Tab-separated table of C-alpha atoms and ligand atoms in Angstrom:
chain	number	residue	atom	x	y	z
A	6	UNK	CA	45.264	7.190	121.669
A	7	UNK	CA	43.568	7.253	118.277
A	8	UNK	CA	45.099	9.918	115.746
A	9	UNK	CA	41.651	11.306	114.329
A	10	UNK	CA	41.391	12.436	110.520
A	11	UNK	CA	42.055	16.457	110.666
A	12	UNK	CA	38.280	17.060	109.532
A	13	UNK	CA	37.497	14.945	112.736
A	14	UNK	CA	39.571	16.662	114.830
A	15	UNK	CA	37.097	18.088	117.262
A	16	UNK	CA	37.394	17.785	121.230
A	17	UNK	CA	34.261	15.312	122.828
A	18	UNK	CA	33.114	14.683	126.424
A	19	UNK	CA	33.763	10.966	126.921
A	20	UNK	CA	30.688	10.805	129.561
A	21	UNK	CA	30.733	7.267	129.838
A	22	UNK	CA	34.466	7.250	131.132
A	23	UNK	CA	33.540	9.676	133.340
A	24	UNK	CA	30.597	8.229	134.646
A	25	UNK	CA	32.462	4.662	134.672
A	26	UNK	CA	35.400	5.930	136.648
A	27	UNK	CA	33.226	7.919	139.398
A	28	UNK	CA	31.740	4.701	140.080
A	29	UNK	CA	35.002	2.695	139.951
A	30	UNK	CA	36.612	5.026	142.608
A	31	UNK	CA	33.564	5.165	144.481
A	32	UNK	CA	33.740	1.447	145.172
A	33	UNK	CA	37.120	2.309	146.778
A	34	UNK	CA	36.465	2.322	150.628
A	35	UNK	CA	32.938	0.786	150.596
A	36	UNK	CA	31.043	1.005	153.611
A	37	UNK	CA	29.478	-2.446	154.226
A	38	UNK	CA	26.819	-1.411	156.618
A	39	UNK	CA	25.823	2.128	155.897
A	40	UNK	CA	26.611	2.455	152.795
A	41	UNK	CA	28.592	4.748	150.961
A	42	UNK	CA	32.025	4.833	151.171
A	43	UNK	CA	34.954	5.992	153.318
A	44	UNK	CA	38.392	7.316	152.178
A	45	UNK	CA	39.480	9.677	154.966
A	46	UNK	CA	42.707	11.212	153.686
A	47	UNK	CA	46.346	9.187	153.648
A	48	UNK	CA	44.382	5.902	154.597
A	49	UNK	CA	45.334	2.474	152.819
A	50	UNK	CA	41.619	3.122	150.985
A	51	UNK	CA	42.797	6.635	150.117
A	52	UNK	CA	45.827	5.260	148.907
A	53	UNK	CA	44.162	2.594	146.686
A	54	UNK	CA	42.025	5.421	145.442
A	55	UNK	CA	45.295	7.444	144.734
A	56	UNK	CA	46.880	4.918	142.761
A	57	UNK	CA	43.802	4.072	140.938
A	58	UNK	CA	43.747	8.020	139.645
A	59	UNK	CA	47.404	8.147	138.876
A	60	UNK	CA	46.373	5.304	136.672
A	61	UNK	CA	43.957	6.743	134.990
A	62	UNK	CA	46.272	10.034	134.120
A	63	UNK	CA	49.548	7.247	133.340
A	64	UNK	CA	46.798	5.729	130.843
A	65	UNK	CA	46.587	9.564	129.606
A	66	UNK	CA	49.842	9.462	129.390
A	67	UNK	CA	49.867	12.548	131.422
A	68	UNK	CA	53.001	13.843	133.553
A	69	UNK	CA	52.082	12.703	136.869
A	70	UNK	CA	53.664	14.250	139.460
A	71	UNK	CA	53.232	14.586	143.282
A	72	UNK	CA	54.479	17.037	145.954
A	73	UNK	CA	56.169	17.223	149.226
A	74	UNK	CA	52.089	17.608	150.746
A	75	UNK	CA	50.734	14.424	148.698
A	76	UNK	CA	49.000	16.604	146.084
A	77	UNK	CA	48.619	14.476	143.391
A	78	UNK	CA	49.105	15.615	139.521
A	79	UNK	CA	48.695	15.521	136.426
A	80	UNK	CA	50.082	17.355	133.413
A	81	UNK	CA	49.434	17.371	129.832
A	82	UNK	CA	51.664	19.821	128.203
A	83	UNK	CA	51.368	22.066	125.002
A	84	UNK	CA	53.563	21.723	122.366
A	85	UNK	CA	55.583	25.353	123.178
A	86	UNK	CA	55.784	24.157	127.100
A	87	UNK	CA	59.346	24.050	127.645
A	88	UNK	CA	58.298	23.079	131.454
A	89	UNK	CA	57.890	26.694	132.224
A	90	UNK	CA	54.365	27.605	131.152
A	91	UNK	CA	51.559	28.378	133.556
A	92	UNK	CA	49.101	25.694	133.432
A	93	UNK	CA	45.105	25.932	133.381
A	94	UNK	CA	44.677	24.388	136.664
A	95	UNK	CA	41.773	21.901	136.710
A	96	UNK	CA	41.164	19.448	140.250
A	97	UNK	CA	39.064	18.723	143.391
A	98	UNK	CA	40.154	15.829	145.809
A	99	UNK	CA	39.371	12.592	146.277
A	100	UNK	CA	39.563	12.436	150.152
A	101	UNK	CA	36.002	11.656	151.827
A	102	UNK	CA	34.210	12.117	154.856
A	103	UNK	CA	32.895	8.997	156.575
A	104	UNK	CA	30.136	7.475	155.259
A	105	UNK	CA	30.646	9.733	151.695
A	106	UNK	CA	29.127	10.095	148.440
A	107	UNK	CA	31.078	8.863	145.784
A	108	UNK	CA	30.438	12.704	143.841
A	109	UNK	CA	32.290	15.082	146.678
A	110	UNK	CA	35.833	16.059	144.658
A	111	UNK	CA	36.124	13.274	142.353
A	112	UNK	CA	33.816	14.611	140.125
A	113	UNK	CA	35.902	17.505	139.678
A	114	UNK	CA	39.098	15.097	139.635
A	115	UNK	CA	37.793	13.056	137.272
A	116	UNK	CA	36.165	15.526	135.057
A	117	UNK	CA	39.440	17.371	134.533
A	118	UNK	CA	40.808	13.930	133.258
A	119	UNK	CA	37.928	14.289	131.033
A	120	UNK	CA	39.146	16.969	129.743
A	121	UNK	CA	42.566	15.885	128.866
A	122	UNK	CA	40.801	12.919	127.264
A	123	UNK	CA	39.041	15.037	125.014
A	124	UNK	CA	42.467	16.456	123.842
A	125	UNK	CA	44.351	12.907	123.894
A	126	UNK	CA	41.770	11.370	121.797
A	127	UNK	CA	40.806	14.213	119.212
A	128	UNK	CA	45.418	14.323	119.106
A	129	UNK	CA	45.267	17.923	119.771
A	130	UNK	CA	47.593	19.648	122.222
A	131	UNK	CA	46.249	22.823	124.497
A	132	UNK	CA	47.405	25.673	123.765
A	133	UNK	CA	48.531	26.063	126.973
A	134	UNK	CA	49.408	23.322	129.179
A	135	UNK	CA	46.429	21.621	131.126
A	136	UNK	CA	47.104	20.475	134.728
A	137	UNK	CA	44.541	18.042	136.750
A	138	UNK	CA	45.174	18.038	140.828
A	139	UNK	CA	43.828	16.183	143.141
A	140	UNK	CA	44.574	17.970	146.636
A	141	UNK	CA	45.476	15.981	149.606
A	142	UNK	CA	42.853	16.662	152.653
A	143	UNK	CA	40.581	18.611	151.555
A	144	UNK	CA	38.126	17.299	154.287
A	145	UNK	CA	39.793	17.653	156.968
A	146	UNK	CA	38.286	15.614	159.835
A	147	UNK	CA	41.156	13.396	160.400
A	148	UNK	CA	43.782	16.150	160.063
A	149	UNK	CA	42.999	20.168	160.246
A	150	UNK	CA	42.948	22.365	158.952
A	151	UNK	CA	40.421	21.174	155.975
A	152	UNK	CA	41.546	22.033	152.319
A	153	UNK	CA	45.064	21.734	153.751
A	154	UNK	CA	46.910	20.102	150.372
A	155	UNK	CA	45.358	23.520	148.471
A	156	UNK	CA	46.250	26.020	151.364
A	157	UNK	CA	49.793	24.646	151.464
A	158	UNK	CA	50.334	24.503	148.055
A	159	UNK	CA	48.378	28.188	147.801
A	160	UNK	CA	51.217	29.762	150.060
A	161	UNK	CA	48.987	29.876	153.060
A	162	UNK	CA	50.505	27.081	155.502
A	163	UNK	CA	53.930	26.078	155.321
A	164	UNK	CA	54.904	22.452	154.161
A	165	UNK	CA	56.682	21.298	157.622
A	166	UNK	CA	54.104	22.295	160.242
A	167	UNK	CA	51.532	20.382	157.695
A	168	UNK	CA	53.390	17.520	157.957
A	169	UNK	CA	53.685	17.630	161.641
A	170	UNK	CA	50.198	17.987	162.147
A	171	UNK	CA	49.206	15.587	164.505
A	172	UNK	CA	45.495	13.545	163.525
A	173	UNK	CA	42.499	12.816	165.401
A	174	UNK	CA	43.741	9.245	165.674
A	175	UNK	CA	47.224	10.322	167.157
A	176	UNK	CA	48.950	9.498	163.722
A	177	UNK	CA	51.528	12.617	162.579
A	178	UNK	CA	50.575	13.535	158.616
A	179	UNK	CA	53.834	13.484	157.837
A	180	UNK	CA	54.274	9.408	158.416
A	181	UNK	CA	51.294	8.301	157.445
A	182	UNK	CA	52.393	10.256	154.097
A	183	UNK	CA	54.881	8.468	153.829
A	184	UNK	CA	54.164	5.142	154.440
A	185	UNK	CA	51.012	5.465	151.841
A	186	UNK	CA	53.775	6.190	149.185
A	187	UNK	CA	52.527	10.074	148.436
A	188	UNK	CA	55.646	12.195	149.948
A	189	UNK	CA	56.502	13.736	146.683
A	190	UNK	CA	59.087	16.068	145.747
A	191	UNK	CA	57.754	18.674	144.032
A	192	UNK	CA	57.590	21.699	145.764
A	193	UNK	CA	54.209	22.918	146.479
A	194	UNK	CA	53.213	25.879	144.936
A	195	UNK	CA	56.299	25.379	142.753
A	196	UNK	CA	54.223	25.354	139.249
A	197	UNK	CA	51.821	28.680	139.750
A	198	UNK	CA	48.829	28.179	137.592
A	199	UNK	CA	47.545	30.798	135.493
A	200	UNK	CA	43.965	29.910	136.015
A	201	UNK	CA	42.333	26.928	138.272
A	202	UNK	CA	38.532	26.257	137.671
A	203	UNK	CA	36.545	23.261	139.655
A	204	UNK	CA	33.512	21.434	138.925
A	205	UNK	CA	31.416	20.220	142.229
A	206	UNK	CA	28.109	19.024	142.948
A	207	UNK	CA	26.450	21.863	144.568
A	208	UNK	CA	25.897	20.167	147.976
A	209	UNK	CA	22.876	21.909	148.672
A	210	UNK	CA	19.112	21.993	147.442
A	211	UNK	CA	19.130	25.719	145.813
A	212	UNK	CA	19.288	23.982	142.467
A	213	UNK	CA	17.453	21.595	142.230
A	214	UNK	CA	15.008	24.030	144.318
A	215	UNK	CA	14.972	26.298	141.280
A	216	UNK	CA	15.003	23.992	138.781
A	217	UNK	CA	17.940	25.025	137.764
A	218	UNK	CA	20.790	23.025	135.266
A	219	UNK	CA	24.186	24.875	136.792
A	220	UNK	CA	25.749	27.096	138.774
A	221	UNK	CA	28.035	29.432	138.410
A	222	UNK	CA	29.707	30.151	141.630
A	223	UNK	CA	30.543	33.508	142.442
A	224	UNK	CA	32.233	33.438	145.955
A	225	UNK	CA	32.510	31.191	148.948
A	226	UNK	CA	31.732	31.848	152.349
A	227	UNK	CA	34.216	31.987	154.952
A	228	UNK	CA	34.894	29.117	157.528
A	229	UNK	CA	35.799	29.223	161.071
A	230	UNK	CA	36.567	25.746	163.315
A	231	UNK	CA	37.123	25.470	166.663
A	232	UNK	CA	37.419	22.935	169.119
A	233	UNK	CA	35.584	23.432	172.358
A	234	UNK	CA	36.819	22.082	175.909
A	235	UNK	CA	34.791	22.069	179.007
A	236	UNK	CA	36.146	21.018	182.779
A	237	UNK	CA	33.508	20.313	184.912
A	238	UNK	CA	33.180	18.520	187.808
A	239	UNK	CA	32.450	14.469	188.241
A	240	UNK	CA	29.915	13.704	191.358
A	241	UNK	CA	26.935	11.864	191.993
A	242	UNK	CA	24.142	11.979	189.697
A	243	UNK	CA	21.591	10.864	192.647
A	244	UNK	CA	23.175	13.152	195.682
A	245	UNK	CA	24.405	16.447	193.745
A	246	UNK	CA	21.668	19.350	193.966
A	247	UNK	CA	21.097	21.154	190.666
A	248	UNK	CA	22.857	24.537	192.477
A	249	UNK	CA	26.296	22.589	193.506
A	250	UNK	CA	26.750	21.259	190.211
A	251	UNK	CA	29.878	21.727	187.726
A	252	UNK	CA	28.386	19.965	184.655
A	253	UNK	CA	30.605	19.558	182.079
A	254	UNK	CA	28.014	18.009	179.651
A	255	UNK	CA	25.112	20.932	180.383
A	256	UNK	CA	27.292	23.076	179.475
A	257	UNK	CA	28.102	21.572	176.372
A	258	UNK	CA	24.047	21.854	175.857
A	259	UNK	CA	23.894	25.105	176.337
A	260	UNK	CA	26.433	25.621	173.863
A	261	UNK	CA	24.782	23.807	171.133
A	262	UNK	CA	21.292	25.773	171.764
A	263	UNK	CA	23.418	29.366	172.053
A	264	UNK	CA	25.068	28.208	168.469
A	265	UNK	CA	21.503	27.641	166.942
A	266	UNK	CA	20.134	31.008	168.302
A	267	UNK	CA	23.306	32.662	166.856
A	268	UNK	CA	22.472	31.291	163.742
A	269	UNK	CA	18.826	31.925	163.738
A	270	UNK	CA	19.299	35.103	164.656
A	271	UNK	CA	21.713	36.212	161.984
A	272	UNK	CA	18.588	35.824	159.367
A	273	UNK	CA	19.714	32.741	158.085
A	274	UNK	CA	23.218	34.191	156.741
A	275	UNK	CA	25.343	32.740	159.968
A	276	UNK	CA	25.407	28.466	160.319
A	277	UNK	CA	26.654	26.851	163.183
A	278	UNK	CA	27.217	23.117	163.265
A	279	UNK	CA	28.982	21.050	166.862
A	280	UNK	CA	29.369	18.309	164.967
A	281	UNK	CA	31.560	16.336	167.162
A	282	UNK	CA	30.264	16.117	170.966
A	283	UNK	CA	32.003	13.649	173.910
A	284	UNK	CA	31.955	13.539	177.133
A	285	UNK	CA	33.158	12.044	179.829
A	286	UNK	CA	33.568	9.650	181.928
A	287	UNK	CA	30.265	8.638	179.782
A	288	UNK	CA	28.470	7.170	182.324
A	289	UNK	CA	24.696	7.337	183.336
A	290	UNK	CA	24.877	8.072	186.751
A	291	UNK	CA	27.683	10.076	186.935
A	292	UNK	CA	27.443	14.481	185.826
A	293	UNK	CA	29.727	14.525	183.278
A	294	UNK	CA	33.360	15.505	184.608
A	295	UNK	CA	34.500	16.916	180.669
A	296	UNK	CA	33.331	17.676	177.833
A	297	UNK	CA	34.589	18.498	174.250
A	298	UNK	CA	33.257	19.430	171.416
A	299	UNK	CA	33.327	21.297	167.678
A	300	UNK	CA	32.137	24.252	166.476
A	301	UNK	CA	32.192	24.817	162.597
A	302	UNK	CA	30.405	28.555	161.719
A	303	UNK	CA	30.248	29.796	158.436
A	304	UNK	CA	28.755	33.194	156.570
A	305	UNK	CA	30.012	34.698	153.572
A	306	UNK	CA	30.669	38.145	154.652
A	307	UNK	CA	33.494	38.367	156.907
A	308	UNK	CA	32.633	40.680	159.465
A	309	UNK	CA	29.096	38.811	160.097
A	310	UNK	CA	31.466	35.862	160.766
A	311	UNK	CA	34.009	37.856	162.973
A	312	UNK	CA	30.656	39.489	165.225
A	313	UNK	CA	29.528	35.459	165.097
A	314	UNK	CA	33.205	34.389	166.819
A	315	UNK	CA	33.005	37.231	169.008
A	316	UNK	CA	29.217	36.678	170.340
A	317	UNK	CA	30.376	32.647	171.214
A	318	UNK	CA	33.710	33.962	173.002
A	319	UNK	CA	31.560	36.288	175.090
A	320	UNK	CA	28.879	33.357	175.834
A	321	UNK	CA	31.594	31.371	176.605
A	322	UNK	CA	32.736	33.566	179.221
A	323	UNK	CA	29.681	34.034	180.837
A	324	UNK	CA	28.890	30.569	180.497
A	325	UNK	CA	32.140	29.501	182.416
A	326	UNK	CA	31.346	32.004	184.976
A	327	UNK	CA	27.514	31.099	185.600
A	328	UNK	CA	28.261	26.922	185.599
A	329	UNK	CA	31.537	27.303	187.393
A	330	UNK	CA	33.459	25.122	184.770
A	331	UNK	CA	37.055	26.169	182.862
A	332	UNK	CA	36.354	26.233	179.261
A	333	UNK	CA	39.676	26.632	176.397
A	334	UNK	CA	38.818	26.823	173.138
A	335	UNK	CA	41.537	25.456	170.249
A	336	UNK	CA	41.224	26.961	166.573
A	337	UNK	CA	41.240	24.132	164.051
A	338	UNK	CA	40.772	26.170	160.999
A	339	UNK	CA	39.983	30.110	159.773
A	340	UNK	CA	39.524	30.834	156.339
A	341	UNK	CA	38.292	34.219	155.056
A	342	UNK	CA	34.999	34.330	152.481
A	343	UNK	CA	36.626	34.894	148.805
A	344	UNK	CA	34.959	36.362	145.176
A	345	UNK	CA	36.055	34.483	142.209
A	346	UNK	CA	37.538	35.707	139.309
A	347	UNK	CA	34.431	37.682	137.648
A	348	UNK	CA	36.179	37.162	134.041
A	349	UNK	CA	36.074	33.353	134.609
A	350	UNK	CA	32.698	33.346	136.404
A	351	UNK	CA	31.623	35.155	133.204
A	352	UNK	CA	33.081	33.025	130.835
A	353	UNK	CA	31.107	30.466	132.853
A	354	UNK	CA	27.786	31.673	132.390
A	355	UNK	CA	28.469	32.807	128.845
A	356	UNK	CA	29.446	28.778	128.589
A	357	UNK	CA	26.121	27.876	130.284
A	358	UNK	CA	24.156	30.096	128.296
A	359	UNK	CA	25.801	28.984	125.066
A	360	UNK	CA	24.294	25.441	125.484
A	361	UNK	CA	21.187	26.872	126.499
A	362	UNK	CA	21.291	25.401	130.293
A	363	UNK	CA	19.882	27.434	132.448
A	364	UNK	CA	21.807	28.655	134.989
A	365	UNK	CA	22.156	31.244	138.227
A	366	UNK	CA	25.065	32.958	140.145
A	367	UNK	CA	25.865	31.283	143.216
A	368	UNK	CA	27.004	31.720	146.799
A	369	UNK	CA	29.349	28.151	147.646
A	370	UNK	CA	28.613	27.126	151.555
A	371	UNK	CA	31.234	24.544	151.651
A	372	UNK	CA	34.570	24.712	151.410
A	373	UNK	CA	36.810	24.598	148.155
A	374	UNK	CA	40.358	23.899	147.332
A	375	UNK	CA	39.236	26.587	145.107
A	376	UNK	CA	38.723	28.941	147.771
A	377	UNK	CA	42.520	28.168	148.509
A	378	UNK	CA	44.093	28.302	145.087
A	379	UNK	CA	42.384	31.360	144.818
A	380	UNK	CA	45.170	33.098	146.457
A	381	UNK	CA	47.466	32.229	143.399
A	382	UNK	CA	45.559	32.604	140.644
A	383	UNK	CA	42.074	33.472	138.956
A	384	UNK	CA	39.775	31.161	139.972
A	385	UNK	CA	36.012	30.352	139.745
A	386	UNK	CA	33.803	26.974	139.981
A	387	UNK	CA	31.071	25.144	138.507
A	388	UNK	CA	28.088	23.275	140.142
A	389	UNK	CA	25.572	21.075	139.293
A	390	UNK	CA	22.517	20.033	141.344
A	391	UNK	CA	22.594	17.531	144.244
A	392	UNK	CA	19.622	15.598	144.420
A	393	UNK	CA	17.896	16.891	147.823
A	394	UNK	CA	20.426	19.103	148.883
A	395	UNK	CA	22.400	15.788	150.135
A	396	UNK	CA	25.674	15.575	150.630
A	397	UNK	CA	28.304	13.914	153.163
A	398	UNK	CA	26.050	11.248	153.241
A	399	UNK	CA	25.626	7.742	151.503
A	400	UNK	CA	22.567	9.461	149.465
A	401	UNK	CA	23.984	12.118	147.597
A	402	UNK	CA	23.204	11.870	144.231
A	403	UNK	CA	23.416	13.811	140.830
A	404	UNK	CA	21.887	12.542	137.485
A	405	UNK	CA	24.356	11.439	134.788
A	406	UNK	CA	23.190	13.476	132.688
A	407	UNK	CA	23.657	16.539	135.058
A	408	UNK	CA	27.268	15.090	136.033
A	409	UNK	CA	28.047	14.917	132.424
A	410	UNK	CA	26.763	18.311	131.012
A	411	UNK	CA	28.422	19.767	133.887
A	412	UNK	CA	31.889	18.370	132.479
A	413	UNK	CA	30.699	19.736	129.073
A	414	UNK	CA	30.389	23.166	130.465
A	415	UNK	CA	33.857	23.021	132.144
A	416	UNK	CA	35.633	21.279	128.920
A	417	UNK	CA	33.741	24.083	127.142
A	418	UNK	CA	35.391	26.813	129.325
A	419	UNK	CA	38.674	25.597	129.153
A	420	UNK	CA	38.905	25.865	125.320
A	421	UNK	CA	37.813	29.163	125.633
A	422	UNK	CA	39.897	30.217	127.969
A	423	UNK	CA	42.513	28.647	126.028
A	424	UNK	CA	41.699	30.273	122.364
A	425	UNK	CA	40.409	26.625	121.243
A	426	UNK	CA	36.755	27.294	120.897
A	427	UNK	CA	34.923	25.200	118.530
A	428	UNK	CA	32.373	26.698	116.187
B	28	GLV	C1	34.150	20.636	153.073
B	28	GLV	O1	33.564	19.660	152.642
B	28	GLV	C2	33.506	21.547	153.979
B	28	GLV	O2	33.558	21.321	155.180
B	28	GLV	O3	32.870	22.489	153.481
B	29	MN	MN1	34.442	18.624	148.053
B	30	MN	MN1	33.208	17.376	151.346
């Protein structure tokens, strides 16, 4: 760490790190044949990306310290910090879908490192202690609920039953914690932070739409999972007339089509997604015997989503009833629509506006750990375009220059918010 001349002594955006170490983790879990990469969370690749971070904040020389749900941190503490002080809360994850974008969470991960580079190298401490997290699971398709390192360190789901949660792939959390070599011992939740802001790529095309250089997010809608199981009736795809059937896998049709009327219906402020569809046995010839599926709805006002849940529970019913088939539902996740902090999402835009990007208030339609932390403390997030509206795919894409005016904006914040602004 260079010890600058005081007259030099100003904070800087490193961009190139930060563009240099988004690609370096995003080679972490390449996908050979689709592209992208895949780093579902507590997987050996997750793990390699893991380490690769806690590098990066050792190199910082950062606190680094992990809890008993695999959140991973890092701290860099002001000089008064007696190991008491609320930190500014900066992270994301680093957890991916399959087939991901190397942007979704560790740009937000990485740009809070950014941040504590900026202090490291211009020898300045905060003025309050900084704190970088990256949150285990955030995702969510291999264990749910989604955001779950955030929501358990937020209060909102207690340590044990998320490390008994068993995973798509039969694995319990808890082990596979282990044996990856992230069961800390801090206590999540244990260090409150006094604010938490994240940078993300938007995700969706309203930027880039617009024209638009950031924005400032202003809520997040609320998220409801469930899983969807249908018990039909196996027989004879040549000898059963349509009347006498007990089709497990026309029912999970009809349940798809219902979703998108819901959806279209609502005005465009309800989405429904069945993102994961089986059935079984699977076989041409024979009507399918089960079927199970996913539903993932989302709307940012909470009693549009609670009429949404209640209009698919009463067409499940009468689904059941018409087709003859037994239909249970499981809930995988349910998280209420939350505002941000105004203050911070004002002290956003007044950031925007003071580097003369242009910017807009924004609605967030995916999920945060944000939108978990939010529960503890003032929080509020930052977005910058996504190149077509792509994301969980290979494709997603945000300019450099976008990815690293967007880490100006949030380095820009933080000395405000911490009484360090530079003239
Ligand atoms: C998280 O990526 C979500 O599902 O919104
Ligand atoms: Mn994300
Ligand atoms: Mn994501």
């Amino acid at each position: 760490m260079s010890n600058s001349a005081p007259e030099a002594r100003r904070l800087h955006l490193d961009g190139a790190t930060l563009l240099r170490q988004l690609k370096e983790l995003g080679e972490i879990g390449a996908d050979s044949e689709v592209g992208g990469r895949t780093r579902i969370a507590l997987t050996d690749d997750e793990k390699a990306g893991r380490d690769l971070v806690a590098s990066w904040m050792r190199e910082l020389e950062l606190e680094v310290v992990v809890d008993r749900i695999g959140n991973l941190f890092g701290i860099l503490r002001s000089e008064a910090d007696d190991g008491t002080e609320a930190p500014l809360m900066m992270g994301s994850h680093i957890d991916s879908v399959t087939n991901a974008g190397a942007l979704d969470g560790c740009y937000g991960v990485l740009a809070g490192l950014a941040v504590a580079r900026a202090y490291r190298e211009a020898g300045i401490a905060p003025s309050r202690s900084i704190m970088v997290g990256a949150f285990t699971n955030e995702e969510g398709i291999r264990y749910q609920p989604d955001m779950m390192g955030s929501l358990v360190y937020a209060g909102g789901l207690s340590v044990d039953e998320a490390l008994n949660t068993i995973g798509t792939d039969g694995t319990r959390l808890g082990d596979e914690l282990a044996r990856i070599g992230y069961a800390g011992d801090l206590e999540p939740g244990a260090i409150v932070p006094h604010e938490y802001l994240e940078l993300h790529i938007e995700q969706g095309p309203i930027l880039e739409a617009e024209g638009i250089q950031l924005g400032v997010v202003k809520n997040l809608q609320g998220i409801s999972w469930q899983q969807v199981t249908i018990q039909g009736n196996a027989n004879h795809a040549g000898t059963t007339p349509t009347h006498l059937r007990h089709d497990a896998g026309f029912v999970a049709a009809s349940i798809v089509t219902f979703l998108r009327e819901l959806a279209r219906d609502s005005g465009g402020t309800t989405l429904a997604t069945v993102g994961c569809l089986s059935v079984q046995p699977n076989v041409i010839n024979v009507i399918p015997r089960r079927a199970t599926l996913t539903v993932d709805l989302r709307d940012p006002d909470e009693e549009r989503l609670t009429l949404a849940e209640q209009r698919f529970a009463e067409f499940l019913e009468k689904v059941a009833q018409r087709e003859g088939v037994n239909i249970s539902t499981e809930r995988l996740a349910r998280f209420e629509p939350v505002v941000f902090d105004s203050c911070l999402v004002d002290c956003i835009e007044a950031s925007a506006n003071g580097y003369g990007f242009t910017n807009r208030r924004m609605t967030s339609g995916a999920g945060h750990d944000a939108q978990m932390i939010a529960r503890i403390a003032p929080s509020a997030m930052i977005f910058v375009p996504s190149k077509g509206g792509i994301s969980h795919n290979p494709r997603e894409h945000t300019d450099d220059v976008q990815l690293v005016m967007g880490a100006e904006v949030l380095l820009n914040v933080v000395l405000n918010r911490l009484g360090q602004a530079q003239a």
